Short mmCIF file of C-alpha atoms in Angstrom, two decimals:
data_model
loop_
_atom_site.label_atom_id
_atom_site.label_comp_id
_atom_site.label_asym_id
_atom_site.label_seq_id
_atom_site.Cartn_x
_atom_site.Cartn_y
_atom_site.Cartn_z
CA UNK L 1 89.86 103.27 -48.15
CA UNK L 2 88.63 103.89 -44.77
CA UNK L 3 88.63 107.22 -45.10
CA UNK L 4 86.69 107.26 -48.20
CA UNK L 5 83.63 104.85 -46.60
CA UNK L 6 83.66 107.11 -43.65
CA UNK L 7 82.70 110.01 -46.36
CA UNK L 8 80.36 107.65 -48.01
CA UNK L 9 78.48 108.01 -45.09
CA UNK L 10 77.93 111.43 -45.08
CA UNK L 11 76.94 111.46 -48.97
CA UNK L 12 73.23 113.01 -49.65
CA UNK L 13 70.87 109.94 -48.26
CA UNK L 14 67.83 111.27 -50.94
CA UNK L 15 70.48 111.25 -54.15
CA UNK L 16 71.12 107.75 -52.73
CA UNK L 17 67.76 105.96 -52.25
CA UNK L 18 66.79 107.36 -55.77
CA UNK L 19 69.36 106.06 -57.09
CA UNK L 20 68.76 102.27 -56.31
CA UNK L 21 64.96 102.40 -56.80
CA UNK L 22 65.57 104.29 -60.19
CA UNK L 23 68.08 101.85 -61.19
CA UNK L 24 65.31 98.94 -60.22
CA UNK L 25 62.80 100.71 -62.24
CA UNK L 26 65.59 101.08 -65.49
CA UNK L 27 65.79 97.19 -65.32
CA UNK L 28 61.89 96.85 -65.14
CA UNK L 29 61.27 99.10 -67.92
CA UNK L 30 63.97 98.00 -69.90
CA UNK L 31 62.73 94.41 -69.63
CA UNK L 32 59.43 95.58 -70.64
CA UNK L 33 60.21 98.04 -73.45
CA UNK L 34 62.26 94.76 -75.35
CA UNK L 35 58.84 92.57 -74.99
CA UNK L 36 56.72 95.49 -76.22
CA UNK L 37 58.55 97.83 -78.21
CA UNK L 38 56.55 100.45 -76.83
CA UNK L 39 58.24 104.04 -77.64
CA UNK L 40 56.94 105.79 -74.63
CA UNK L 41 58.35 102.92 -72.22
CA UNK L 42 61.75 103.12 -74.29
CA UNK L 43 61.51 106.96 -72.96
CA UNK L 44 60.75 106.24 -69.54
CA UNK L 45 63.56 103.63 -69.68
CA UNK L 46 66.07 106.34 -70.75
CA UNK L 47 64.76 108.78 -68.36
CA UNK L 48 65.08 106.21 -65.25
CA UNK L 49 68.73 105.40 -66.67
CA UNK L 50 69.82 108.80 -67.01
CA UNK L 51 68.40 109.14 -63.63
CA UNK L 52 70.59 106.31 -61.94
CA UNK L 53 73.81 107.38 -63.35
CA UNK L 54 72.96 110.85 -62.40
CA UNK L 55 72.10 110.55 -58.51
CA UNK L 56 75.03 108.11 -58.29
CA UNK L 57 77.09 110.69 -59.52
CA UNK L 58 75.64 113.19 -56.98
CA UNK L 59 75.53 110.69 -54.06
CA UNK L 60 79.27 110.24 -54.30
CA UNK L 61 80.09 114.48 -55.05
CA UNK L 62 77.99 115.00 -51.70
CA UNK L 63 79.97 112.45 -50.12
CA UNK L 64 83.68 113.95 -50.93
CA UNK L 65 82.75 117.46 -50.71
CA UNK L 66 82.40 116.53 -46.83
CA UNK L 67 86.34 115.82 -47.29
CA UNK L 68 88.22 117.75 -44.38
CA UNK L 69 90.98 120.49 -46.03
CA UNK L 70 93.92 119.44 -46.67
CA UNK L 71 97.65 121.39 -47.11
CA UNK L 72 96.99 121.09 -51.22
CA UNK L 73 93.36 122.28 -51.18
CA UNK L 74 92.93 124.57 -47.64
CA UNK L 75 89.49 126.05 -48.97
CA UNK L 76 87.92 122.46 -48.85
CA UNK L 77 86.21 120.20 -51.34
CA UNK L 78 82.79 121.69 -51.18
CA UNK L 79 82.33 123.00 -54.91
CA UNK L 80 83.12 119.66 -55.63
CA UNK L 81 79.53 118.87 -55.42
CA UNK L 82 78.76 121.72 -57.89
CA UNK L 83 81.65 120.11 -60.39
CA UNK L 84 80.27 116.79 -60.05
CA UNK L 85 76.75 118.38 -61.01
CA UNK L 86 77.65 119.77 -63.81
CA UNK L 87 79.38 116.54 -65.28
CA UNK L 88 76.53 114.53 -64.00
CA UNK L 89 73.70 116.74 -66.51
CA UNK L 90 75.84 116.07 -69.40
CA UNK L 91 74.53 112.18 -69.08
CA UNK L 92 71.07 113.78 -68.55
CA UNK L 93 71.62 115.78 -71.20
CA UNK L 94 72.64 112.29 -74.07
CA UNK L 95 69.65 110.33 -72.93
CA UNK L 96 67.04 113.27 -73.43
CA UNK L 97 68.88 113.91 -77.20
CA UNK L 98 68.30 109.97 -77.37
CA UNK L 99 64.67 110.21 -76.39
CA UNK L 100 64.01 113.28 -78.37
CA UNK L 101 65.10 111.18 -81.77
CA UNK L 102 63.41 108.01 -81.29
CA UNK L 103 60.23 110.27 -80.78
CA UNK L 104 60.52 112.05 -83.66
CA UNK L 105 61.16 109.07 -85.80
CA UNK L 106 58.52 107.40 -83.61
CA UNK L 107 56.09 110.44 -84.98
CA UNK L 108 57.13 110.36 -88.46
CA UNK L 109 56.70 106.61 -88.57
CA UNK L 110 54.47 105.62 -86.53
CA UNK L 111 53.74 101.28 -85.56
CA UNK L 112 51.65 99.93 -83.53
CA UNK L 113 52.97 98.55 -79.79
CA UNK L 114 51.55 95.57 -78.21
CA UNK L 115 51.58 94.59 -74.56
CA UNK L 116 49.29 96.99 -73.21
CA UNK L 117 48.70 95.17 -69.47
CA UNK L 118 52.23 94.84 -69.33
CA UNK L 119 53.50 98.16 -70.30
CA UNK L 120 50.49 100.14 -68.02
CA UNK L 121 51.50 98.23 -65.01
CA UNK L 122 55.34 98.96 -65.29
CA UNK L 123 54.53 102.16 -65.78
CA UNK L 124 52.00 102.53 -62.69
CA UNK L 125 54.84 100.81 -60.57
CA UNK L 126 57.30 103.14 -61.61
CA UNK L 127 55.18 106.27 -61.49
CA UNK L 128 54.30 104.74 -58.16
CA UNK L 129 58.28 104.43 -56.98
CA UNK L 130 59.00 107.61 -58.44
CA UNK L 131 56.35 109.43 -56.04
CA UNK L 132 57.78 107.49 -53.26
CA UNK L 133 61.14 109.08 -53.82
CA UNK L 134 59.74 112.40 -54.82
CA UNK L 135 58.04 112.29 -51.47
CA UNK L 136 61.27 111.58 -49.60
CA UNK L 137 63.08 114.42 -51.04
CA UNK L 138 60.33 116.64 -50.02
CA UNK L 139 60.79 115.94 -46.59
CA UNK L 140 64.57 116.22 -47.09
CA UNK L 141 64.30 119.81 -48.38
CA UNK L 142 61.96 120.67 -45.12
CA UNK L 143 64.38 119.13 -42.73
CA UNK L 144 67.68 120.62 -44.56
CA UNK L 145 65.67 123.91 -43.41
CA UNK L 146 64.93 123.08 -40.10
CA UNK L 147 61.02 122.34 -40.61
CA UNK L 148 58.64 119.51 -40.21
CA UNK L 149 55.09 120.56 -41.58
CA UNK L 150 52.17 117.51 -41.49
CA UNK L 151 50.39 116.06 -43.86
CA UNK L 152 50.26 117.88 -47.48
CA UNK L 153 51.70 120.88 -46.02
CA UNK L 154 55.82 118.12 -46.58
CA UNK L 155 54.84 119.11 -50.16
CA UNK L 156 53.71 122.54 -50.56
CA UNK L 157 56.56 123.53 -48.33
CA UNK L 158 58.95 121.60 -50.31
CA UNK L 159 57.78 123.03 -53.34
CA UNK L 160 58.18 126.89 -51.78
CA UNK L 161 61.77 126.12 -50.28
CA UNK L 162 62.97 124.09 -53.10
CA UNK L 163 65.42 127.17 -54.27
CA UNK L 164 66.97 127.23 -50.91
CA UNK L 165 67.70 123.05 -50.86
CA UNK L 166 71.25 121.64 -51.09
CA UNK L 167 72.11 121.35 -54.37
CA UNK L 168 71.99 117.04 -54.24
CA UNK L 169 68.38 117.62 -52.96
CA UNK L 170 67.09 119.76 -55.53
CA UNK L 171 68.31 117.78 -58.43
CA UNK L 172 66.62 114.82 -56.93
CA UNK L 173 63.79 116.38 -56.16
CA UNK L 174 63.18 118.17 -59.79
CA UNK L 175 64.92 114.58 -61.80
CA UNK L 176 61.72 112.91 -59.65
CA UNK L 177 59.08 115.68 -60.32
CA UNK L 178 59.98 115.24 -64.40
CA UNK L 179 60.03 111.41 -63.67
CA UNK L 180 56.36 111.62 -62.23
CA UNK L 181 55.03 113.35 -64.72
CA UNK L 182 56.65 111.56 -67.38
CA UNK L 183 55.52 108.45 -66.21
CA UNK L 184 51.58 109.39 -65.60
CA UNK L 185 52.25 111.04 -69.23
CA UNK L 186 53.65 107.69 -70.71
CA UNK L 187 50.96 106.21 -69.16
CA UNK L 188 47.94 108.26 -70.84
CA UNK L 189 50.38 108.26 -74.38
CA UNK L 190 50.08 103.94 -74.39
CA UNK L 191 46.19 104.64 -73.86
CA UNK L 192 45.27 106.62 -76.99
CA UNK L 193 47.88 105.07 -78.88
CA UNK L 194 46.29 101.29 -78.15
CA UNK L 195 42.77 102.58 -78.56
CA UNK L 196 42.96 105.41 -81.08
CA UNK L 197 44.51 105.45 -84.64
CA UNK L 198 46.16 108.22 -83.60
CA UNK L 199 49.45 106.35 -82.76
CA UNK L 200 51.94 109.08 -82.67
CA UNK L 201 50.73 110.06 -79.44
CA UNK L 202 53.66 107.38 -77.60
CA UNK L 203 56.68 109.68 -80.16
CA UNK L 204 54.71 112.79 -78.86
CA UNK L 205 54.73 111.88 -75.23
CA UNK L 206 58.79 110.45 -75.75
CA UNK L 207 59.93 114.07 -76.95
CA UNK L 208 58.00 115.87 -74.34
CA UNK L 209 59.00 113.82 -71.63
CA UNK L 210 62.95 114.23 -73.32
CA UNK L 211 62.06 118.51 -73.39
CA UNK L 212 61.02 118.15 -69.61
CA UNK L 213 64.66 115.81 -69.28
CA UNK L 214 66.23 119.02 -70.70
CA UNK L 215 64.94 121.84 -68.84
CA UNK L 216 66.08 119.86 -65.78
CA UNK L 217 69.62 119.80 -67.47
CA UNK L 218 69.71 124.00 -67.63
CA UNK L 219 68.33 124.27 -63.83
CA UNK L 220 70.98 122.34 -62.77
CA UNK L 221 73.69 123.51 -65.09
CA UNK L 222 72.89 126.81 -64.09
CA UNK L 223 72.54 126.92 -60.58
CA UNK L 224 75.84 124.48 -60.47
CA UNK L 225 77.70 126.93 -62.84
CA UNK L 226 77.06 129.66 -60.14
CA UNK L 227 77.99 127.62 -57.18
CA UNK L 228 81.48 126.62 -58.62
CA UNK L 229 81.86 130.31 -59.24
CA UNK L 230 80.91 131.28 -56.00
CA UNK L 231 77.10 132.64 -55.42
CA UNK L 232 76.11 134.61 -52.58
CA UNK L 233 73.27 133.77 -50.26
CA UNK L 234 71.53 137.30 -49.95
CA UNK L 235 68.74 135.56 -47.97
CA UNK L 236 71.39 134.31 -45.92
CA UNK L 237 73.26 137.77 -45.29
CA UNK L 238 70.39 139.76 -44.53
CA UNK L 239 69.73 137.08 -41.61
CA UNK L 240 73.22 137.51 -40.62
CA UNK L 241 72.98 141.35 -40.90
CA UNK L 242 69.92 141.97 -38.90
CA UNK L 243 71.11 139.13 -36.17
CA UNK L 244 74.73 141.13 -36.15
CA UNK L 245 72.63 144.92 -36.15
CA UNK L 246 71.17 144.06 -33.23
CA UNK L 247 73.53 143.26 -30.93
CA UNK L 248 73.97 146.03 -28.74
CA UNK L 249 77.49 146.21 -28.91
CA UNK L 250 78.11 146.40 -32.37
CA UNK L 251 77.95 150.36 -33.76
CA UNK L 252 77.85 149.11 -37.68
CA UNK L 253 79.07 146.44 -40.35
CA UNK L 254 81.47 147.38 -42.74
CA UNK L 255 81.10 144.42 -45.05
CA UNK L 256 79.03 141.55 -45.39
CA UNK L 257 79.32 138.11 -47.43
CA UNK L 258 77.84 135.01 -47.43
CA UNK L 259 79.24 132.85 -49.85
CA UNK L 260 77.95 128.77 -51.12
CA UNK L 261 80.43 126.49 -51.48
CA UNK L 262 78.51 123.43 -52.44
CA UNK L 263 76.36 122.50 -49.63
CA UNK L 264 78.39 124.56 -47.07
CA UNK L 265 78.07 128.76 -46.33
CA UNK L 266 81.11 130.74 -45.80
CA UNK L 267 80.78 134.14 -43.73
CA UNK L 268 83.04 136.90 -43.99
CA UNK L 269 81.88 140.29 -41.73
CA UNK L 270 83.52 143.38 -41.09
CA UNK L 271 82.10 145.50 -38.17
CA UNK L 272 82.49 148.56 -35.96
CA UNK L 273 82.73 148.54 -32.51
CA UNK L 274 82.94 151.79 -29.70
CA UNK L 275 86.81 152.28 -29.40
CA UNK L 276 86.83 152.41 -26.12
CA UNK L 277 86.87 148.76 -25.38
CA UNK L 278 89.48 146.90 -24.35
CA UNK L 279 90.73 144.23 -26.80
CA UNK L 280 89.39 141.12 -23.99
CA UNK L 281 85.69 142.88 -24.40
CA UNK L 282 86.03 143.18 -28.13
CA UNK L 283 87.46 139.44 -28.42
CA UNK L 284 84.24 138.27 -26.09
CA UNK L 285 82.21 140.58 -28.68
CA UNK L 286 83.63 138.53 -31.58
CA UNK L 287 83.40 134.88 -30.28
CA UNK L 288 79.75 135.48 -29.55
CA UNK L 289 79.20 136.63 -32.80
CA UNK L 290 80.74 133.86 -34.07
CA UNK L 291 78.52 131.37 -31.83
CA UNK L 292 75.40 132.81 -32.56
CA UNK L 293 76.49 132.77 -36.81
CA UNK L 294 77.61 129.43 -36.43
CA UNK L 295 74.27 127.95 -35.30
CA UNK L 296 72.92 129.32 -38.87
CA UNK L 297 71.66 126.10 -40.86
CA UNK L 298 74.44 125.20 -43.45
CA UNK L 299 77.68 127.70 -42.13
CA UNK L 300 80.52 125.91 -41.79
CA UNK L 301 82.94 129.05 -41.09
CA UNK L 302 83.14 132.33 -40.13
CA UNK L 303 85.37 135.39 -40.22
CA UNK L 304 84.76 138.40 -38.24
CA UNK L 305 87.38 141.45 -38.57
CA UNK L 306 87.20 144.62 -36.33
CA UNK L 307 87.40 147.98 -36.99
CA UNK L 308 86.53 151.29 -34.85
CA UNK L 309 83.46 153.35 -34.94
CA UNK L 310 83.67 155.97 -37.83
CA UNK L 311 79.79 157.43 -36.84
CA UNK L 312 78.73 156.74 -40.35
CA UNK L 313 76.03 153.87 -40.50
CA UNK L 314 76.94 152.23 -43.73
CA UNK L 315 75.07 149.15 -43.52
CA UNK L 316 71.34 150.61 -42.79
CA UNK L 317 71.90 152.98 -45.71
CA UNK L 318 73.15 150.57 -48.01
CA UNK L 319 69.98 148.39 -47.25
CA UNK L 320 67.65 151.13 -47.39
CA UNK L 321 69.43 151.84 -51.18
CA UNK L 322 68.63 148.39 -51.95
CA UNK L 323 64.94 148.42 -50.90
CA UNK L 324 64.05 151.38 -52.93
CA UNK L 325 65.93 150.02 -55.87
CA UNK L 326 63.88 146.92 -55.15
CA UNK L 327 60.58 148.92 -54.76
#
């Protein structure tokens, strides 16, 4: 038990705070949806459950994908997060259906919702709340890459690193851009729907707002299906490659990989050194290496092999391969 509040601790501190103001803002909207009936707050109330469930399920895979190895598992628990992800979109995936349908029928029959003061200012709350959070894991993705821009630059940052995030940050950080904009468009749906005859705007703004629920569903299924399978970082290994190139004692590298495991990188390299050196200088070689790969953000091990010079520089012709096939 101790054990597993120690991990706790270490569980993804964004996919946590959404999770308890989400699961405020489910009860909120809830409460309001059964004094209203509105179809568009019934939506948003789906979408902020879903959203609970979801970041409570990623809080806790974050958490025990920190878990040390152990004799049964010696490769870790960090795919665990990536498992955990995967199970967690199928809940997304029941409350967008949900949404979806009551929109539709919403559309085909279409009533009239009362409670219009109520139902605008839940939904400016929790568009408000939502912000707030989306905000937070904005700044999360810029520290995760070791930067702190000012001002407006925490979001357009955040919004040009997002691919390289953890995977707990990203999914809060797209679950609370589609929560955003659902709410500002559940917002604008009650409006012409109260003032207009044209009340099939709420059942229009319910199945949008469960399409946007659903294209956050593939993101994360397929970035999560690649992690548990084992995606390389290329980004990553290019870093690696031109840090290892220029060290002036290494003649080549053989082989390079860079592989996610959840939240954690694992290197493997392969390089050539001058066969001349005694095996204390190529041992000092190889723990520098591995000090200067180590301070990488998110690397958690490394494995360096040696081999001798063979004269042949396969790694700068393999790279310039790659940039033509690029260009």
């Amino acid at each position: 038990m101790k054990e597993f509040l120690l991990l706790l601790k270490k569980g993804n501190k964004s996919a946590l705070l959404a999770a308890i103001v989400n699961a405020v803002i489910a009860i909120i909207k809830g409460i309001g949806f059964s004094m209203t009936g509105n179809v568009a707050l019934f939506a948003e109330t789906m979408h902020s459950a879903a959203d609970t469930a979801n970041q409570l399920f990623v809080f806790s895979g974050s958490a025990l994908s920190k878990k040390a190895p152990t004799d049964r598992f010696p490769n870790g628990f960090g795919r665990l997060v990536n498992l955990v992800l995967l199970g967690a979109v199928l809940i997304v995936g029941i409350m967008a259906y949900e949404t979806i349908v009551e929109g539709i029928h919403h559309i085909i029959h279409p009533t009239h919702s009362s409670g219009l003061t109520i139902t605008l200012v839940i939904l400016a709350a929790s568009t408000v709340l939502e912000s707030f959070v989306l905000y937070k894991a904005m700044k999360e993705i810029n520290h995760e890459l070791g930067i702190q821009p000012t001002g407006f630059a925490v979001v357009t940052q955040a919004m040009a690193n997002m691919g390289k995030a953890k995977p707990a940050t990203k999914l809060v950080f797209l679950e609370d851009t589609v929560a955003t904009l659902g709410g500002l468009l559940a917002m604008a749906a009650v409006i012409i729907a109260y003032f207009t005859p044209f009340h099939q705007a709420e059942g229009i703004a319910s199945v949008i707002i469960g399409l946007l629920m659903f294209m956050v569903v593939g993101k994360v299924f397929l970035d999560n299906a690649a992690g548990v399978i084992g995606e390389s970082d290329e980004e990553m290994e290019d870093k690696i490659g031109e840090m290892v190139m220029n060290d002036p004692d290494v003649k080549d590298i053989q082989a390079l990989t860079v592989v996610k495991e959840g939240e954690d990188l694992h290197v493997e390299l392969e390089i050539e050194l001058d066969p001349s050196l005694t095996v204390a200088q190529a041992d000092d070689i190889k723990d520098r290496l591995e000090e200067k790969i180590m301070q990488e953000n998110g690397v958690t091990d490394v494995i360096i092999e040696l081999d001798e010079d063979d004269g042949i520089q396969k790694w700068a012709e393999d790279h310039k391969k790659s940039d033509l096939i690029e260009k």
